[in-house]
């Protein structure tokens, strides 16, 4: 699939250093190894300079541990999201480098330094209950080498609180807006800046919130331009996308 | 059902001026007359000082005309909502007093003066496409004797436009906020005032707007306090409720 | 944002008593203080004469305690909603003035008297299971200085029970109607009075109730005029809005 | 499938008057004939004394005409529902006995008399826009030999109108309640009588009515006992069920 | 509200045996007593010959107990639905007459005999998991004096099992069909009989069943005529309606 | 992507008959040609022996015509689905071999013979309104060389009609069941055979049918085993899948 | 219902060896026995060569045990799905032949050998969290005598992993694709093969996944042809259908 | 609201060149002008270098024309989206510079040159029916000075077509993926690149597509990282966001 790599193999076949059968075999074998229940993509980190990411929810502690052990061999940075304290303790048994960001529910194993991005990402929340999702985004951004400013609890019902932080908001290169309930904050923020806004609806709320549907629809229907929406409560996805944009 | 009226009849029965059978008959016959397809409540206007209201949608022009003719006998003010130009023309044939508010789709037949309320109702919209629903609310308020200020096209994506009208917004005694798409305006306005806000979601928008569901959920889930929500596109209902509150 | 306040500062700048930079700084710093996880708005109580409100759900007892401690310094009345017994006990440790309304799940800390409103708010429920939400509304109204009459368990399936309380219902200046299941009570009550009705759908019911959606849609689609709807189970919001209207 | 009929055939097989192969063939061939696009069940009318019913929507005028022609041979009464004027004219070409109930959108071809049921079915509507669906129910009941009383436009927002007809409502043996918008009428009516109520939600309304969903959920979640619900706008189904119950 | 009763009072007023004020007071006081949290309707049993019904879900054991104690004074039969074993034990403390139908989750307190209805109600389920809801319907019917036949586990995927019970199904005067998953049984049964079918969707199933929505929609959209639908899992409502019809 | 083809090219590279750059270019260029607005996959027909398929809905007549012209060069059979009469006429201009199946809305251009499959596919409908979707499935099957038996209008409300065709149903190797409204037919049919059933929900119905959602959920939740469901009204997809299975 | 069996009985009736009444009785009694809560269909295994299947969810361990005991008498293979460890232990008490597939949550009791199918079924998952559902499908296929290849964790976000297994995928006769979240894998796989694909949406995911609705809609709307969809998380149903197809 | 501007005014107040009242007035008046029905924000273009944007849907041709005339005075570039041919003709009357992109439904009035961005944006569609939405995105990007490559009709059901364009896809700096039906393309594309993907669900499809909901949910639930989603059919929003990112 990799055009460059394919050329390399074709050259080998041409000059006789690679057998045709080996060429075919190599193409299929190389990009990953079989771990039984999960195929760890060893080449990813090299490809994009990002940490390996493990989504812990729905995996047993044993499965998480095995994947981490495997990844450790490659000297990659590792990020385990939606990790509870048990996941962290299991990873801690393997490596002392594991750090636990409790509110963000993220374990980071840092094996090599990442070059910092000078431009700033602002992570903004409407309420205090949105903070765990925001922290997931913020820690993701920081682990990927971005500078983050947190602007929390500035929901639209008391809009003067938002304006009091206007300087930070306008300095940001990319903005992550995290909001539950009516989720109106993304529209207001986007109207104040000319930078991309990644909107994260949260399931914070009750009743006609319908598990985050309310905030999700609000963000998708925003009359403001320049907003991209991710899944409900998907702080990691927002942080990852914001980081990707910030590094362009 | 009317306690006072019931007492009056009971007194009549007691002093023999009213027969028992007549008492029973009277109770059932009085509050309305049978018109065949629609029972016009003649007592309503006297009870609440409001105009008679006809919801034209789903009624034929002939039906509307018959109801208006009937109501004309009572010398009430009449308000026909969701009325198209044909409804207006049909009513015009009956009375020269009919006035058509085209954008609001309302016909008003004014038969007597209404005492004015000095306090102001602000009718606010997020976009220009919300104006027809807002006009339905505004004309309803005005027909019921309220002073109305219109603050149109001040959606949250350009929030400086809203702030430029802050004086009007803060002067209002009751506020009607009309918004489609993400419907965030109600939350922002409610956070700026200490007065009741009647929120009207509109079906303006497309895609994940789902016919106004998006704005409806936003308004119901508002983190701001002091908001009451009416049905999608229900400008009349919002104007009626705002008027009712303004007259307390 | 406060026009009057802005003028005051401008005057200071003009007469040299306020530096330009200080003016800018002051504007941004004044309206709230940073508490780390939640920004408490100290000016609110002064602005609207209402108690400070803390929504406890989704906050830890420690977070609630910290916010209350902070607010205590300002001598405001405080109302903590969706508070369980642990929240109450934590607040009790700070102040002996804390009172717990168990059914309403509200803690009130009264620090100063509120002028009473003579007009009455009726809080009405369809069934007994709707009472906790109704109590949240009623206690909210009472804490804000309103007189409240409770009319409970008068659902439309036995409409004679509703009529037996017609005197109270018709005396009310504002009505809060709390109903789950089919939520039809709001329409019937609204048809009996000429006063604003705040309708609260509850999640009481099962099956095709879909967590309160049934009652919510009923209330939004009411053929009666003069109804404003709040979120499912949002007794506090209804009480707050009713109080706001009653005080106009 | 018919136990009695099966016995008859078995007896024939036993006494040699019926061949085994014929028995098998007969069983499969008898209950209907093949018409190509629609298999008309000739035995139904005999079985239950009801008219043959053709649901015209989604069928071409030609298809309707062919089915009617076929049914004419059997001397059954015929009822074509959701029939527009073109359907009627096509049927009129076949038989002079065709009568068109325009508001109910039903064509009736009466070929034999039906014994009348003395007990009455009340058909009740909340608004005037619900009348076409109510007429579909009423004409269905009448065609099946029931006495029908119409109580129209007595929605819960003006509940005195309903009470004025209490005598008719309480005389009914079965009640069909037709309501759109919030659909609350079924609960109120059911609370006033001890007779079965067939509730028909209609798609009358707009916005959060969602094509009748609102009224449907209201009726399903009714706190009143003794209500059976049919599909949105299904006047025929309600009339048929009410008639079936009235004839027990 | 009761026309006859109203006449009686009017006569009393006329002949001077009843004071006007007393007449007014009496009208409001008589039909029920105030119990604080629940108003018990003492007249209901006399009106319809049915037991008093308490819906236990969402009520505390103490509340249930108090209501039962109150009702005991009136010598009515009592039926407590959705009652767990603790409810039963609490009622048992009051009266030895309490009987617990565990699968149906119903407590019956029998205080007087009910005349039996000779006609039979068939209660039919698609699967074994639907049986608790079916038992709620069956016990309700039996407590109200009906003869019940149970036809369980005859879902449409093995339709020969249904046909094997055709004799019972065809003997029934009213049928209650209880089905979850795809809920197709109601249509098939209704096609086999000419009697009213009360269809109860259940929440049995998983995935795209969406808590019973699947079966509910199936039953509402049935192409068979003569089906009335009740709420998801509402066995009591189906039994009550079936009984009401069976007693006509 | 094609392993065999890749080997062929590698061999060419090895023996010098193919340049490395040409090998890379060839790989990317070969499998399709660029048509501007639509890329026609020329290799498909050879790969699977099926006709080329054009989905006409949402394409202009001009676009359809261009694609057909292009495909004509390859001597493939062509099938245009959701084709109205204008599409047919446009194709007819290009080739006299075009045949229009009006009810199925399919145009077939037959350019070469297809070997027939001896095993039969039964296409079954619940009602007459489902026939267009069923015809789309049936014509698709026939065009792909399958023998088809049509069993139409045998819905579950008159289940004896279904049983009368049991011989055909049990002879089938694969069954396509097409049903709208409550969609129960798939479950019943699947319970009668031990062959794969492809279920097609249709949008036939009204009210709580919600555009076919009702039948879709019924089919997905079937308690019968051996049913695979396709999209609402997707007769072509069902026919294609049935054909694919029948040819295994 | 069984035509052949019916003939046999008819012959018996004809030659006098079977009484008419016995014939009727026999027809109704034979196909199953009454077990009280569940009617076990003893003839199924003989009819289709498949194991008896018990769906354990919603049944008590005692109920499961009783059904298994009953089935044991018939020497059929037995498969208990959605069985937890307690179900297994209860079955183990009856027979030593019980084997527990923990991840698949299936207990198999093998009583006789099944002839193997040489063609292979590929069971493919998008992620590791989809594996339990996939195992339910795979074990179902294997128990029914099919050869299964597992291709796990090859979701579309890393499509090279899928291509690395292209040889297995293209060798398969039938494919079961199991995917949660966006469920896109089914479309991609179906585009790579010319074999039937059975798609199983899973409830794996969060937020706007809505319990599997997201993957379900994706699979139903696939632009690829040749996909049949089963219910969310219905691994057994997919395995059963795939097996049925593979055995044709 | 503009900090810098506020400082400027404060300085004026300080040095006496600006009166306090004028300062207040100025702040409110400056940022826009009142046009009656729509407030045109004259400062926007200067702020962000982007064209003025008019969303034509829901506006009359007259309204569009007036807004354009007004904007013309400012020498801004203008972009009118969702513009039909009549909108274009109306704008053409005002200025010869108007160019109509028919497929994109966009009118562009170019008044000044925009500096080009060297990095490329790829706009990719799954099918041909998605092209109008894609063109809206592409023309938006181009009007804002970006280089665009179009990769159309490369949906996942024929994934080799996507791979044939891998060079373009991998060269892009930002990618806009437009897909209806199952919307799986965004996940696959995102897995092939390390650049931000803006996903646009379209309403292309039928049945369980539910107006684009299917593709929307797919994109929100993508297992791939780096995807931001916009509203259904919102090509303009996607193009605007992609452009914003590309210009960082």
PDB file of C-alpha atoms in Angstrom, chain C residues 14-94:
ATOM      1  CA  UNK C  14     -11.820  61.024  32.283  1.00  0.00           C
ATOM      2  CA  UNK C  15     -11.065  62.671  35.613  1.00  0.00           C
ATOM      3  CA  UNK C  16      -7.790  60.844  35.897  1.00  0.00           C
ATOM      4  CA  UNK C  17      -8.708  58.810  38.952  1.00  0.00           C
ATOM      5  CA  UNK C  18      -8.524  55.607  36.912  1.00  0.00           C
ATOM      6  CA  UNK C  19      -5.621  54.632  34.656  1.00  0.00           C
ATOM      7  CA  UNK C  20      -6.471  53.246  31.213  1.00  0.00           C
ATOM      8  CA  UNK C  21      -4.714  49.964  31.905  1.00  0.00           C
ATOM      9  CA  UNK C  22      -6.380  49.678  35.275  1.00  0.00           C
ATOM     10  CA  UNK C  23      -9.720  50.377  33.641  1.00  0.00           C
ATOM     11  CA  UNK C  24      -9.161  47.520  31.223  1.00  0.00           C
ATOM     12  CA  UNK C  25      -7.907  45.213  33.957  1.00  0.00           C
ATOM     13  CA  UNK C  26     -10.716  46.124  36.301  1.00  0.00           C
ATOM     14  CA  UNK C  27     -13.373  45.414  33.713  1.00  0.00           C
ATOM     15  CA  UNK C  28     -12.127  41.900  33.224  1.00  0.00           C
ATOM     16  CA  UNK C  29     -11.292  41.089  36.871  1.00  0.00           C
ATOM     17  CA  UNK C  30     -14.251  42.399  38.748  1.00  0.00           C
ATOM     18  CA  UNK C  31     -17.327  40.361  37.882  1.00  0.00           C
ATOM     19  CA  UNK C  32     -16.039  37.085  39.291  1.00  0.00           C
ATOM     20  CA  UNK C  33     -13.153  35.368  41.005  1.00  0.00           C
ATOM     21  CA  UNK C  34     -11.323  32.304  39.932  1.00  0.00           C
ATOM     22  CA  UNK C  35     -11.826  29.298  42.186  1.00  0.00           C
ATOM     23  CA  UNK C  36      -9.984  26.837  39.987  1.00  0.00           C
ATOM     24  CA  UNK C  37     -12.772  24.484  39.066  1.00  0.00           C
ATOM     25  CA  UNK C  38     -15.716  26.879  39.313  1.00  0.00           C
ATOM     26  CA  UNK C  39     -16.010  30.601  39.015  1.00  0.00           C
ATOM     27  CA  UNK C  40     -18.447  31.883  41.607  1.00  0.00           C
ATOM     28  CA  UNK C  41     -20.380  34.902  40.456  1.00  0.00           C
ATOM     29  CA  UNK C  42     -20.412  37.157  43.500  1.00  0.00           C
ATOM     30  CA  UNK C  43     -22.478  39.864  41.930  1.00  0.00           C
ATOM     31  CA  UNK C  44     -25.446  37.822  41.025  1.00  0.00           C
ATOM     32  CA  UNK C  45     -27.318  37.987  44.271  1.00  0.00           C
ATOM     33  CA  UNK C  46     -26.999  41.747  44.371  1.00  0.00           C
ATOM     34  CA  UNK C  47     -28.179  41.963  40.801  1.00  0.00           C
ATOM     35  CA  UNK C  48     -31.376  39.994  41.157  1.00  0.00           C
ATOM     36  CA  UNK C  49     -32.150  39.587  44.833  1.00  0.00           C
ATOM     37  CA  UNK C  50     -32.195  35.829  44.451  1.00  0.00           C
ATOM     38  CA  UNK C  51     -30.112  33.260  46.362  1.00  0.00           C
ATOM     39  CA  UNK C  52     -26.918  31.830  44.974  1.00  0.00           C
ATOM     40  CA  UNK C  53     -27.710  28.485  43.358  1.00  0.00           C
ATOM     41  CA  UNK C  54     -25.449  25.434  43.263  1.00  0.00           C
ATOM     42  CA  UNK C  55     -26.437  22.466  41.093  1.00  0.00           C
ATOM     43  CA  UNK C  56     -24.892  19.602  43.076  1.00  0.00           C
ATOM     44  CA  UNK C  57     -25.349  16.721  40.623  1.00  0.00           C
ATOM     45  CA  UNK C  58     -22.022  15.870  38.981  1.00  0.00           C
ATOM     46  CA  UNK C  59     -20.074  17.744  41.609  1.00  0.00           C
ATOM     47  CA  UNK C  60     -18.177  16.053  44.461  1.00  0.00           C
ATOM     48  CA  UNK C  61     -19.139  16.836  48.049  1.00  0.00           C
ATOM     49  CA  UNK C  62     -15.766  18.538  48.378  1.00  0.00           C
ATOM     50  CA  UNK C  63     -16.477  20.778  45.388  1.00  0.00           C
ATOM     51  CA  UNK C  64     -19.893  21.716  46.754  1.00  0.00           C
ATOM     52  CA  UNK C  65     -18.386  22.460  50.160  1.00  0.00           C
ATOM     53  CA  UNK C  66     -15.719  24.725  48.712  1.00  0.00           C
ATOM     54  CA  UNK C  67     -18.249  26.713  46.686  1.00  0.00           C
ATOM     55  CA  UNK C  68     -20.510  27.120  49.725  1.00  0.00           C
ATOM     56  CA  UNK C  69     -17.597  28.273  51.894  1.00  0.00           C
ATOM     57  CA  UNK C  70     -16.717  30.838  49.324  1.00  0.00           C
ATOM     58  CA  UNK C  71     -20.286  32.085  48.992  1.00  0.00           C
ATOM     59  CA  UNK C  72     -20.650  32.288  52.788  1.00  0.00           C
ATOM     60  CA  UNK C  73     -18.225  35.197  52.823  1.00  0.00           C
ATOM     61  CA  UNK C  74     -20.662  37.294  50.847  1.00  0.00           C
ATOM     62  CA  UNK C  75     -23.624  36.932  53.192  1.00  0.00           C
ATOM     63  CA  UNK C  76     -25.873  35.734  50.389  1.00  0.00           C
ATOM     64  CA  UNK C  77     -28.690  33.248  50.762  1.00  0.00           C
ATOM     65  CA  UNK C  78     -27.602  29.955  49.223  1.00  0.00           C
ATOM     66  CA  UNK C  79     -29.641  27.198  47.609  1.00  0.00           C
ATOM     67  CA  UNK C  80     -28.048  23.833  46.737  1.00  0.00           C
ATOM     68  CA  UNK C  81     -30.261  21.776  44.416  1.00  0.00           C
ATOM     69  CA  UNK C  82     -30.140  18.029  43.642  1.00  0.00           C
ATOM     70  CA  UNK C  83     -28.350  17.710  46.986  1.00  0.00           C
ATOM     71  CA  UNK C  84     -28.267  14.350  48.725  1.00  0.00           C
ATOM     72  CA  UNK C  85     -27.938  13.902  52.471  1.00  0.00           C
ATOM     73  CA  UNK C  86     -24.124  13.858  52.240  1.00  0.00           C
ATOM     74  CA  UNK C  87     -24.091  17.243  50.575  1.00  0.00           C
ATOM     75  CA  UNK C  88     -26.298  18.545  53.348  1.00  0.00           C
ATOM     76  CA  UNK C  89     -24.057  17.139  56.068  1.00  0.00           C
ATOM     77  CA  UNK C  90     -21.007  18.676  54.447  1.00  0.00           C
ATOM     78  CA  UNK C  91     -22.705  22.061  54.286  1.00  0.00           C
ATOM     79  CA  UNK C  92     -23.945  21.643  57.866  1.00  0.00           C
ATOM     80  CA  UNK C  93     -20.302  21.413  58.951  1.00  0.00           C
ATOM     81  CA  UNK C  94     -19.775  24.938  57.626  1.00  0.00           C
TER      82      UNK C  94
END
